[in-house]
Short mmCIF file of C-alpha atoms and ligand atoms in Angstrom, two decimals:
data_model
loop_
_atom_site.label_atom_id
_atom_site.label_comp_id
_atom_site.label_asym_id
_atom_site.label_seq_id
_atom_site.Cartn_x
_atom_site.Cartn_y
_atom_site.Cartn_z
CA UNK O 1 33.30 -4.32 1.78
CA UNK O 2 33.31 -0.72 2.78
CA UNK O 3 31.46 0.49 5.84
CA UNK O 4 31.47 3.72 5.86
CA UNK O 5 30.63 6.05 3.02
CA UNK O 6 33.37 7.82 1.10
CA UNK O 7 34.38 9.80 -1.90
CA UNK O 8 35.45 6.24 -3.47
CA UNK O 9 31.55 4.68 -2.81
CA UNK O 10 28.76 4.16 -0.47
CA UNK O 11 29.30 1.36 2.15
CA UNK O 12 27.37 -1.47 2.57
CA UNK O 13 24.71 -0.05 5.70
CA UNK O 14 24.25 2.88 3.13
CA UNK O 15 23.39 0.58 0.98
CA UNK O 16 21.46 -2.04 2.62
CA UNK O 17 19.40 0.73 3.79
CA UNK O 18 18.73 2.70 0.34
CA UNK O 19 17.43 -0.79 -1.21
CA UNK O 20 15.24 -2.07 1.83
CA UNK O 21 13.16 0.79 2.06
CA UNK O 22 13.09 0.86 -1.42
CA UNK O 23 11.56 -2.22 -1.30
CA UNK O 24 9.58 -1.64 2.24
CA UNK O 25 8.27 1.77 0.56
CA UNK O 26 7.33 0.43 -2.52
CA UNK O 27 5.34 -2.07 -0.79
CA UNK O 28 3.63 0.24 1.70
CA UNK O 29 2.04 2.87 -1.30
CA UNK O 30 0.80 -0.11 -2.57
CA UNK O 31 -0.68 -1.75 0.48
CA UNK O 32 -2.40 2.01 1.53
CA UNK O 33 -3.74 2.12 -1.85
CA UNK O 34 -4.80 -1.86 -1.99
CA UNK O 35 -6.36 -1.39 1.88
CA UNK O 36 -8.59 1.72 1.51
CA UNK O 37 -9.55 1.63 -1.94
CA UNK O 38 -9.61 -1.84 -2.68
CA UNK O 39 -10.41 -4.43 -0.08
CA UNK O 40 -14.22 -4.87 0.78
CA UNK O 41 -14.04 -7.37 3.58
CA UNK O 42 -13.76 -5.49 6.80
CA UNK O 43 -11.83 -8.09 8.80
CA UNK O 44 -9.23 -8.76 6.10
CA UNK O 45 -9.08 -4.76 5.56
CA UNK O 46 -8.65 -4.21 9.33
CA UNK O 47 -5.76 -7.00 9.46
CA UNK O 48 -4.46 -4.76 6.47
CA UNK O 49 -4.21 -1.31 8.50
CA UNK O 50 -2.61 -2.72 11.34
CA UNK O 51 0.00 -4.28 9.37
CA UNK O 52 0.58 -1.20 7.39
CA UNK O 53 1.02 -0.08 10.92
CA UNK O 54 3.44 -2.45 11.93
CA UNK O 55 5.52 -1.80 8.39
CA UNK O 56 5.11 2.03 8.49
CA UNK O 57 6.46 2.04 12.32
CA UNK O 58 9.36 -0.08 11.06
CA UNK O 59 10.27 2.76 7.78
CA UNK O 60 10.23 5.38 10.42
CA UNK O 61 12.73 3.64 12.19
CA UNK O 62 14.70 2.59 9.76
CA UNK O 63 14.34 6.40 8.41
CA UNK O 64 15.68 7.77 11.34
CA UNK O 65 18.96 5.20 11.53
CA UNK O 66 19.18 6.07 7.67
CA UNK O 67 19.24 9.94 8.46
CA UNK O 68 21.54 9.90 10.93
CA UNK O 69 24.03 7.28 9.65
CA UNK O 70 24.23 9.48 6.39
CA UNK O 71 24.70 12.52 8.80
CA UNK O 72 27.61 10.65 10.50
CA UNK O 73 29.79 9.95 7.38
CA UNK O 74 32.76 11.26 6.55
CA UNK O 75 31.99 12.11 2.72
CA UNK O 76 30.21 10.43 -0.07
CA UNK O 77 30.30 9.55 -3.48
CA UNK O 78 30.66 12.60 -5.90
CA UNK O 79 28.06 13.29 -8.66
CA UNK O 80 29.53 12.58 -12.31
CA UNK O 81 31.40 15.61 -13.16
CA UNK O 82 29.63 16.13 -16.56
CA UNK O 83 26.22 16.50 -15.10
CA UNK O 84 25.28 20.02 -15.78
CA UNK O 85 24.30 22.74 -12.56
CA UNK O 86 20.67 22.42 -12.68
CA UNK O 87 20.79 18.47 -12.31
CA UNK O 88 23.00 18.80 -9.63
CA UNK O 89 20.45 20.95 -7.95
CA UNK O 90 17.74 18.62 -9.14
CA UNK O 91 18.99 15.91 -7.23
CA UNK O 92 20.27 17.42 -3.82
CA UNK O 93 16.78 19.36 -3.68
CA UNK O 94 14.72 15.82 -4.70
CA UNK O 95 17.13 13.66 -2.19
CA UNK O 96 16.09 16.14 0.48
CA UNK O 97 12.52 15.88 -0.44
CA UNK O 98 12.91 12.24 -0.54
CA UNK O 99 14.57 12.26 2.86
CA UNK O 100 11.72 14.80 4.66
CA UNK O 101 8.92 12.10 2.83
CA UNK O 102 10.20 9.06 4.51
CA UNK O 103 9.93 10.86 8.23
CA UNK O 104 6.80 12.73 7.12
CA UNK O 105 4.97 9.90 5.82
CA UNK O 106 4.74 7.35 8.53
CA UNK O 107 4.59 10.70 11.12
CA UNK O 108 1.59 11.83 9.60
CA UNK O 109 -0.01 7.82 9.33
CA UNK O 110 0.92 7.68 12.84
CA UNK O 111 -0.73 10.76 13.88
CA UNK O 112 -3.90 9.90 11.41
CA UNK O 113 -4.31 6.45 13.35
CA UNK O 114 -4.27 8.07 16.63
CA UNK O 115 -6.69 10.94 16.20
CA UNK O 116 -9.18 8.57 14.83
CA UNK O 117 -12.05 8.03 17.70
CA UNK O 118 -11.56 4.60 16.95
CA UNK O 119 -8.08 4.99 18.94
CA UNK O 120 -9.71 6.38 22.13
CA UNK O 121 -10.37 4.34 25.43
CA UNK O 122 -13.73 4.33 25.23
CA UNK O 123 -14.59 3.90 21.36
CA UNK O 124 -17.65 2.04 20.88
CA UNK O 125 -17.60 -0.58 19.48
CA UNK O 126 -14.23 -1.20 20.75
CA UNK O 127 -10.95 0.05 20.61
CA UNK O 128 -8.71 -0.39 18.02
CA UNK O 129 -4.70 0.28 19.63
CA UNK O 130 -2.28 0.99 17.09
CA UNK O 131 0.11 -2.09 17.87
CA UNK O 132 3.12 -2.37 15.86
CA UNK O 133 3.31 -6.77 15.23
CA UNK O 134 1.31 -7.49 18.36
CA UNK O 135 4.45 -6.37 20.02
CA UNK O 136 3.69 -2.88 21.87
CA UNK O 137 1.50 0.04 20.91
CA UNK O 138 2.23 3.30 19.34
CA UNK O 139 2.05 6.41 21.59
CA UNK O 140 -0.94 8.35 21.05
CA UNK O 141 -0.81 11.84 21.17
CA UNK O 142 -4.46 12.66 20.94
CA UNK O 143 -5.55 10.91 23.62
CA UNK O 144 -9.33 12.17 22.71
CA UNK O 145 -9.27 12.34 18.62
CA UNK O 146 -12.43 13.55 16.49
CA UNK O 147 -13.37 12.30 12.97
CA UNK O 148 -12.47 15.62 11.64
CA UNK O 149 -8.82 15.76 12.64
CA UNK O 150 -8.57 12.20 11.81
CA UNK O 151 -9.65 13.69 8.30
CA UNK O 152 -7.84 16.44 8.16
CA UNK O 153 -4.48 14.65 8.63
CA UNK O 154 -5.63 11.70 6.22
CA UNK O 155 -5.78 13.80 3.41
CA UNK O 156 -2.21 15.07 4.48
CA UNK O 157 -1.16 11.76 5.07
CA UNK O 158 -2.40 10.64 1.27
CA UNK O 159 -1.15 13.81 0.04
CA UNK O 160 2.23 13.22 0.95
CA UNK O 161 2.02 10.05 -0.20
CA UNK O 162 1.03 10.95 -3.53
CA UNK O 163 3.44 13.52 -3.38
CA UNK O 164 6.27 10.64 -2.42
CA UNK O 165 5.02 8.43 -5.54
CA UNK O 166 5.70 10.64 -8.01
CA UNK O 167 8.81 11.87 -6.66
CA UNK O 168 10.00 8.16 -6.82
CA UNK O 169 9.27 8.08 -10.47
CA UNK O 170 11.21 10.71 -11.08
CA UNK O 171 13.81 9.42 -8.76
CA UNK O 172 13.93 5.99 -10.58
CA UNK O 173 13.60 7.57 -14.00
CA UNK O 174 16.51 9.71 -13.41
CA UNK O 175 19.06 6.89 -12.02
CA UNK O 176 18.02 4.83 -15.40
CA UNK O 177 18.71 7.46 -17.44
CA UNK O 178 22.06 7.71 -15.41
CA UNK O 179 22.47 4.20 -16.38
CA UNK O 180 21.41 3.51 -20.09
CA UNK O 181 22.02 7.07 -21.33
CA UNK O 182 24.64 8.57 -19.50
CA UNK O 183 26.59 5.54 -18.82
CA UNK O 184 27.87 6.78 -15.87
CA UNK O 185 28.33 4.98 -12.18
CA UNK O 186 25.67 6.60 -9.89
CA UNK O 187 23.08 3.63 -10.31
CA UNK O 188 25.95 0.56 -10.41
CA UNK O 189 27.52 2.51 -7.01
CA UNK O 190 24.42 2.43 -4.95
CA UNK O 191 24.12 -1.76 -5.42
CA UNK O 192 27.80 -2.20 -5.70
CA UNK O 193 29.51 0.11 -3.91
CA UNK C 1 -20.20 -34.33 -12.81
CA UNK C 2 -21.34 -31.46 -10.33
CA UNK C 3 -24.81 -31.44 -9.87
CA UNK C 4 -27.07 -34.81 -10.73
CA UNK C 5 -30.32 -33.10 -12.21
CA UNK C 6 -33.17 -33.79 -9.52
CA UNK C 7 -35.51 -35.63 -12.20
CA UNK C 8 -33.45 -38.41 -13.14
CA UNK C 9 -32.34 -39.52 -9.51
CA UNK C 10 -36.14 -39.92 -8.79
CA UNK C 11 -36.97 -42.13 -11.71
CA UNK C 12 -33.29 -44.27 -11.55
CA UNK C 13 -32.42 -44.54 -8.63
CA UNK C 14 -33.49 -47.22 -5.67
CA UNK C 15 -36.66 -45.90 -3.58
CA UNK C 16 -35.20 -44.67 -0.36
CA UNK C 17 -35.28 -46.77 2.92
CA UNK C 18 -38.74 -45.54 4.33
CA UNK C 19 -40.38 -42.63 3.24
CA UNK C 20 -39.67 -39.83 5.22
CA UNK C 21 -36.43 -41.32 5.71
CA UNK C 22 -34.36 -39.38 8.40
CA UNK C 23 -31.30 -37.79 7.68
CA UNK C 24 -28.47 -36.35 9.78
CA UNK C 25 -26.74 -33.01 9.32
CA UNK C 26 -22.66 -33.48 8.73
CA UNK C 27 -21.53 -31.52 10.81
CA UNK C 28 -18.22 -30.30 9.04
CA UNK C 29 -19.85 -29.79 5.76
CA UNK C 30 -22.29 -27.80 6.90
CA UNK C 31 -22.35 -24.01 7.70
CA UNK C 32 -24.09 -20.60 7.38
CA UNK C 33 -22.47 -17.29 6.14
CA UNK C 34 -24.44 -14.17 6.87
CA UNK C 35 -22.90 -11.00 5.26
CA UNK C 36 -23.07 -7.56 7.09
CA UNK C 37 -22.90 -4.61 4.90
CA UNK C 38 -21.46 -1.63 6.46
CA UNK C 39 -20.74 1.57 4.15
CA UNK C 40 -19.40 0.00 1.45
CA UNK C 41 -17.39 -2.98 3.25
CA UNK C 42 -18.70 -6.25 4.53
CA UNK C 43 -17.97 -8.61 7.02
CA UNK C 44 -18.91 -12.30 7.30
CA UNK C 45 -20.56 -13.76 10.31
CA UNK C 46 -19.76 -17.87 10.14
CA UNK C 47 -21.77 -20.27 12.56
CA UNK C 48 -20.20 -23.27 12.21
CA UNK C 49 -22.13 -25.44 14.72
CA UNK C 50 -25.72 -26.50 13.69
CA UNK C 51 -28.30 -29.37 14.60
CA UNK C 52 -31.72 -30.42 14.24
CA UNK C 53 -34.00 -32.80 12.79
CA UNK C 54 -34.77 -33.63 8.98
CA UNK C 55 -37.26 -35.91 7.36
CA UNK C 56 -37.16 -36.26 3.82
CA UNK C 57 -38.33 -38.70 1.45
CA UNK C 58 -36.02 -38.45 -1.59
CA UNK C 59 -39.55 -39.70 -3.75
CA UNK C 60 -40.98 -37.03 -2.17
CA UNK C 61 -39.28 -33.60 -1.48
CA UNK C 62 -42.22 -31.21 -1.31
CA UNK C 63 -43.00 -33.50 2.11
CA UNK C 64 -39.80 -32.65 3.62
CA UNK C 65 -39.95 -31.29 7.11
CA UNK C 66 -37.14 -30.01 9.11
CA UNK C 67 -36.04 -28.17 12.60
CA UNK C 68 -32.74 -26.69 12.05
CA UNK C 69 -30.70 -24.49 15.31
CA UNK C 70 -27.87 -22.40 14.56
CA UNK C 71 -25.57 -21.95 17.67
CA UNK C 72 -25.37 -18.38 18.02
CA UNK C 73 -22.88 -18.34 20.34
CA UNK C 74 -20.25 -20.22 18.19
CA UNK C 75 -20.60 -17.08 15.60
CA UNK C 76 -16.90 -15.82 14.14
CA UNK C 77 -15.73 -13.30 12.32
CA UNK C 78 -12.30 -14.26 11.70
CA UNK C 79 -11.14 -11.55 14.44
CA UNK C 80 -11.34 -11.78 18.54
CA UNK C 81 -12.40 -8.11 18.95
CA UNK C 82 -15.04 -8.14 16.24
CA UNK C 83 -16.35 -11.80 17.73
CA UNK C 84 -16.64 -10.31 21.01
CA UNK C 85 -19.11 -7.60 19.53
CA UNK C 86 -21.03 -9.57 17.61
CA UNK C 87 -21.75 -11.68 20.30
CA UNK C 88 -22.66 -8.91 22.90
CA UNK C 89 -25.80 -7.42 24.23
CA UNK C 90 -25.41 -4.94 21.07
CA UNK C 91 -25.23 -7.27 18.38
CA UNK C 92 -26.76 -10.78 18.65
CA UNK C 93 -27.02 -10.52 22.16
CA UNK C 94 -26.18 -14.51 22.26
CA UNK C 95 -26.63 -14.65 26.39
CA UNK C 96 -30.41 -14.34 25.91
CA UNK C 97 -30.57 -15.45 22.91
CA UNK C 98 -27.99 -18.00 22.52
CA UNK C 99 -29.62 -19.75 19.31
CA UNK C 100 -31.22 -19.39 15.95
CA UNK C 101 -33.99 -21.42 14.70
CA UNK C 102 -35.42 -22.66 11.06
CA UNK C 103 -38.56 -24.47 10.45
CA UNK C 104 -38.80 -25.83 7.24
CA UNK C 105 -42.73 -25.40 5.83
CA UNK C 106 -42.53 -26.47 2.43
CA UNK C 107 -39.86 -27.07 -0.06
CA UNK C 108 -41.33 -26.51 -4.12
CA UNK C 109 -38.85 -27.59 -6.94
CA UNK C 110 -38.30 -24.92 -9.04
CA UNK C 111 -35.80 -27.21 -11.31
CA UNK C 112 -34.31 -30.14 -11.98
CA UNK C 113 -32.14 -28.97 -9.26
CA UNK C 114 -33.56 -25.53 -7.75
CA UNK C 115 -35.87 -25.79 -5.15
CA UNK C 116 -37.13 -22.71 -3.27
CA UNK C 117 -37.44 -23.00 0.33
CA UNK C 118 -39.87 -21.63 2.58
CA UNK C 119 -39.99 -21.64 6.35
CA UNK C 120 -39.81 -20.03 9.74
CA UNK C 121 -36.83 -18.35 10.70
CA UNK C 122 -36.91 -17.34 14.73
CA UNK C 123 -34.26 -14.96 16.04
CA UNK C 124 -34.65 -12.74 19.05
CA UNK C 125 -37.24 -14.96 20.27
CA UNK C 126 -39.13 -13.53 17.33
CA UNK C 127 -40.69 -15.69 14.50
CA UNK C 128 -40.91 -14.59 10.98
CA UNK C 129 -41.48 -16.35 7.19
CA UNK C 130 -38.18 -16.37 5.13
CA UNK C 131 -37.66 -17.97 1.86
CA UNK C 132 -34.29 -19.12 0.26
CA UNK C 133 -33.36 -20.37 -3.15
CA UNK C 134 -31.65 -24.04 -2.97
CA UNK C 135 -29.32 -25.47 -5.52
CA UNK C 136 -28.39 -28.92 -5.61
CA UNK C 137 -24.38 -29.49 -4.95
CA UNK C 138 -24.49 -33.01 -3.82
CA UNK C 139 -26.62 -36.07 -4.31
CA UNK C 140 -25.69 -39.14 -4.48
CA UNK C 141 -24.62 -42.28 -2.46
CA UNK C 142 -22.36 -41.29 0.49
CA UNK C 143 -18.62 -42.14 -0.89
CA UNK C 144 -17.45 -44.75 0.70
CA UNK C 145 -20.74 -46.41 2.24
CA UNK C 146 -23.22 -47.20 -0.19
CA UNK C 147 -26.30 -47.73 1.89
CA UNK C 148 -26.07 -44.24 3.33
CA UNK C 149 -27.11 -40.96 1.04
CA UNK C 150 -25.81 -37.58 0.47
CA UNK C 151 -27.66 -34.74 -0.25
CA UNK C 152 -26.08 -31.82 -0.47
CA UNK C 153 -28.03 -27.97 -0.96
CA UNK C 154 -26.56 -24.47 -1.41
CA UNK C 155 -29.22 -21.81 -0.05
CA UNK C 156 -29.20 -18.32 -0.14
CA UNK C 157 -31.45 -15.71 0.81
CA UNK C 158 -32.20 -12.48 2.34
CA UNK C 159 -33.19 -11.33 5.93
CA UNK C 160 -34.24 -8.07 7.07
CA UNK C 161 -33.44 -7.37 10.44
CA UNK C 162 -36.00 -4.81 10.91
CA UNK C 163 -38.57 -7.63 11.01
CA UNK C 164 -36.63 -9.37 14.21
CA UNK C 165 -36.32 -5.68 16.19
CA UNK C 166 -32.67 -5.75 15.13
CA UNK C 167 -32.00 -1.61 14.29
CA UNK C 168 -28.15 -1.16 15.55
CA UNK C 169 -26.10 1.01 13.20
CA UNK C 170 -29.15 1.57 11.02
CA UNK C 171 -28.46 3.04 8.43
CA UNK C 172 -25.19 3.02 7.91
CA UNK C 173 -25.25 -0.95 8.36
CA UNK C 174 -27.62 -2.26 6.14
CA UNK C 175 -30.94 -3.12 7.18
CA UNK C 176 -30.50 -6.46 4.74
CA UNK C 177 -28.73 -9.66 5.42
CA UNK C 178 -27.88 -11.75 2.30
CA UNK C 179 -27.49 -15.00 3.62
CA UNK C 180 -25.52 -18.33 2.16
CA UNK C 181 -26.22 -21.77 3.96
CA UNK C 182 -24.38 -24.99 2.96
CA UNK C 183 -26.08 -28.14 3.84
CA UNK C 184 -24.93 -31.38 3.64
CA UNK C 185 -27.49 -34.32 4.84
CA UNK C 186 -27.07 -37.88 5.07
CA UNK C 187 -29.39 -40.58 5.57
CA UNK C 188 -29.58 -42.64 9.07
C1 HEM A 1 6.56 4.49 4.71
C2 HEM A 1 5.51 4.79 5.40
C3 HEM A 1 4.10 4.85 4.86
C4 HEM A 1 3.64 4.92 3.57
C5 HEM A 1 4.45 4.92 2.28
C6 HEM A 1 2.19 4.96 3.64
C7 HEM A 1 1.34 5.03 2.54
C8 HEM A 1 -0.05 5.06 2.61
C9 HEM A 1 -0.93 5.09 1.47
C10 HEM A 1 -0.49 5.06 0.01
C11 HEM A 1 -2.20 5.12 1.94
C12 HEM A 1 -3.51 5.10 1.10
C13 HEM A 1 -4.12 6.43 0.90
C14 HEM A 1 -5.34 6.29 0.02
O1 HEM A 1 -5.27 5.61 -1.00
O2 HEM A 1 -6.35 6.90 0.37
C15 HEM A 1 -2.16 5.11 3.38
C16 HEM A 1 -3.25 5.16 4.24
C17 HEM A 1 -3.18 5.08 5.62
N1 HEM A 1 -2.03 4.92 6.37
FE1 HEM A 1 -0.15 4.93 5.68
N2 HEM A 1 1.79 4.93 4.97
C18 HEM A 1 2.93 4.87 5.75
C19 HEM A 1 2.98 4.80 7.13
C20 HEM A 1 1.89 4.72 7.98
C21 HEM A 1 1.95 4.55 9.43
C22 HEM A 1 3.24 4.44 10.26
C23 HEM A 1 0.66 4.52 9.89
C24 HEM A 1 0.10 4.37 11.30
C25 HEM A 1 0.76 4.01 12.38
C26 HEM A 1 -0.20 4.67 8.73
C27 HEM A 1 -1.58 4.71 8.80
C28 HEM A 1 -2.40 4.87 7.70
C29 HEM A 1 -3.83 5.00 7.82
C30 HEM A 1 -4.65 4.99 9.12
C31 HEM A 1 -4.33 5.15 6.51
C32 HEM A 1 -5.78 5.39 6.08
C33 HEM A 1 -5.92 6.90 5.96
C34 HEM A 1 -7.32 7.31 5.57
O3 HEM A 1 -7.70 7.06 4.42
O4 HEM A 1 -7.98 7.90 6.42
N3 HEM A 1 0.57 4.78 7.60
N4 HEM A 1 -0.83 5.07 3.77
#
């Protein structure tokens, strides 16, 4: 099993990676979505947020080993020749996207949690730390946060999120239509190799 | 079988020990749910721990009589944090007060197995009338010990806190508590 990726197929860390945070993506849209619009019980939603903490402090990591293992290969897999220009273009510009979405995301939850009031020393009726699995808390750049902010960079943070879901359908549409229509490699490659 | 109607128990079954027969409260059976409604959410205060003193003559309901006491200080929410303010001088400030109380006045069937329920309910040393709807979930001989009786009552209810003094986080939390109670009682 290859490690490193090459003209002749992705490795297995390439690989490893694209599929868990497929899977740890998938399940945090649907966890934001389930905890804020969704759950009524307070104490269930609250366990809810701090575990979409926990997960969302775990993508970014894994999003930053993804970036820079992909930055530190030698080549990679080539597109299918007969794919015409603009597809080409479609998919380097969408992989970027996808790429800048999976830092951007759980940057801008981060930075959400911590300029909530809720996240300063003295919040009444207590404090609520952004701990990632009980383990150690987040920085928090706004040491003294105000609901607006907090708002502000919500709505970014559920923008881009938005934005992130529908870029995914398109991303999964387009690597089944790679593999039913086209017949070609690109989806088999990415689970085999 | 869920719920024996009322009526037929009282004309079948074997008159009770003594009237006004005392009962005891089962302790793990028995617990109170008060929901808090906060924009849109809620959260569930549980007091688990609860005594007091019932007489009640099964021949006989609308005689019943009861003290109830609600540990305040046992109250949970599920979560440490939230506990801790619940508890505290800005919520149920359980240091002075450090228990609820329920007198029961009168209980008036309302069914064959409805009753509504009207009492005293005392809470920040302050004493108001509440009423509460009770539905019938057990009532029968205790399984397993025949000369002992279960009864068994859902109630629920409402509370305004502005009655007791209670205004924190008015209005955004509501004013209204919609309370559950289950009771189980045995016979002594
Ligand atoms: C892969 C990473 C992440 C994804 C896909 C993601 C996705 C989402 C989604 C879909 C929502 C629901 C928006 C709505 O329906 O209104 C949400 C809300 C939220 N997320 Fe994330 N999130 C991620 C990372 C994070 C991180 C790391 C944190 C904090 C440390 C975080 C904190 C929050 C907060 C506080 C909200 C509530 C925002 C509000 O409505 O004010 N998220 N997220």
């Amino acid at each position: 099993m290859a490690l490193r990726d090459g003209p002749g197929g992705w490795g297995w860390p390439s690989r490893v990676l694209h599929w868990g945070m497929a899977a740890l993506i998938a399940a945090m849209l649907g966890l934001g979505v389930y905890m804020i619009r969704i759950e009524r019980d307070l104490i269930v939603q609250y366990q809810l947020i701090q575990l979409h903490k926990s997960l969302g402090a775990t993508a970014l990591l894994l999003a930053v080993l993804r970036l820079g293992w992909r930055l530190a290969q030698p080549g990679r897999p080539a597109l299918p020749a007969a794919m015409p220009a603009w597809q080409r273009r479609a998919a380097t510009a969408s992989h970027l996207a996808l790429y800048a979405l999976m830092l951007a995301l759980p940057v801008s939850g981060w930075l959400t949690a911590s300029a909530s009031p809720l996240n300063d020393a003295d919040a009444v009726p207590f404090r609520i730390p952004n701990m990632v699995f009980g383990l150690f808390e987040l920085p928090d750049p706004f040491p003294r946060g105000t609901e607006a902010l907090e708002a502000a960079l919500g709505t970014l943070h559920r923008g881009l999120a938005l934005t992130l879901a529908l870029l995914l359908t398109v991303h999964v549409a387009a690597a089944v239509k790679h593999h039913l229509h086209d017949r070609d490699q690109v989806l088999r490659r990415m689970w085999r190799g | 079988m869920r719920v024996l109607p009322l009526l037929i128990l009282l004309f079948f079954l074997p008159p009770a020990a003594a009237p006004g027969a005392t009962w005891e409260i089962v302790p793990g059976a028995t617990r109170v749910e008060v929901d808090v409604h906060w924009l849109g959410r809620v959260v569930t205060l549980r007091f688990d721990r609860l005594w007091g003193s019932i007489a009640f003559d099964r021949q006989r309901p609308d005689r019943a009589r009861a003290r109830i006491t609600v540990d305040a200080r046992r109250v949970s929410t599920g979560l440490a944090v939230v506990d801790a303010f619940v508890r505290g001088p800005d919520y149920l400030n359980v240091e002075t007060y450090p228990t609820i109380g329920f007198r029961l006045d009168r209980l008036v069937r309302t069914s064959q197995s409805t009753a509504d329920v009207l009492g005293q309910l005392t809470l920040f040393g302050i004493t108001r009338p509440i009423s509460l709807q009770a539905q019938v979930f057990r009532y029968g001989p205790t399984p397993g010990a025949p000369d002992r009786f279960d009864a068994g009552f859902d109630l629920t209810g409402a509370v305004d806190r502005r009655a007791f003094g209670h205004t924190t986080g008015l209005p955004q939390i509501d004013a209204t508590l919609p309370i559950r109670i289950r009771l189980l009682m045995r016979s002594v």
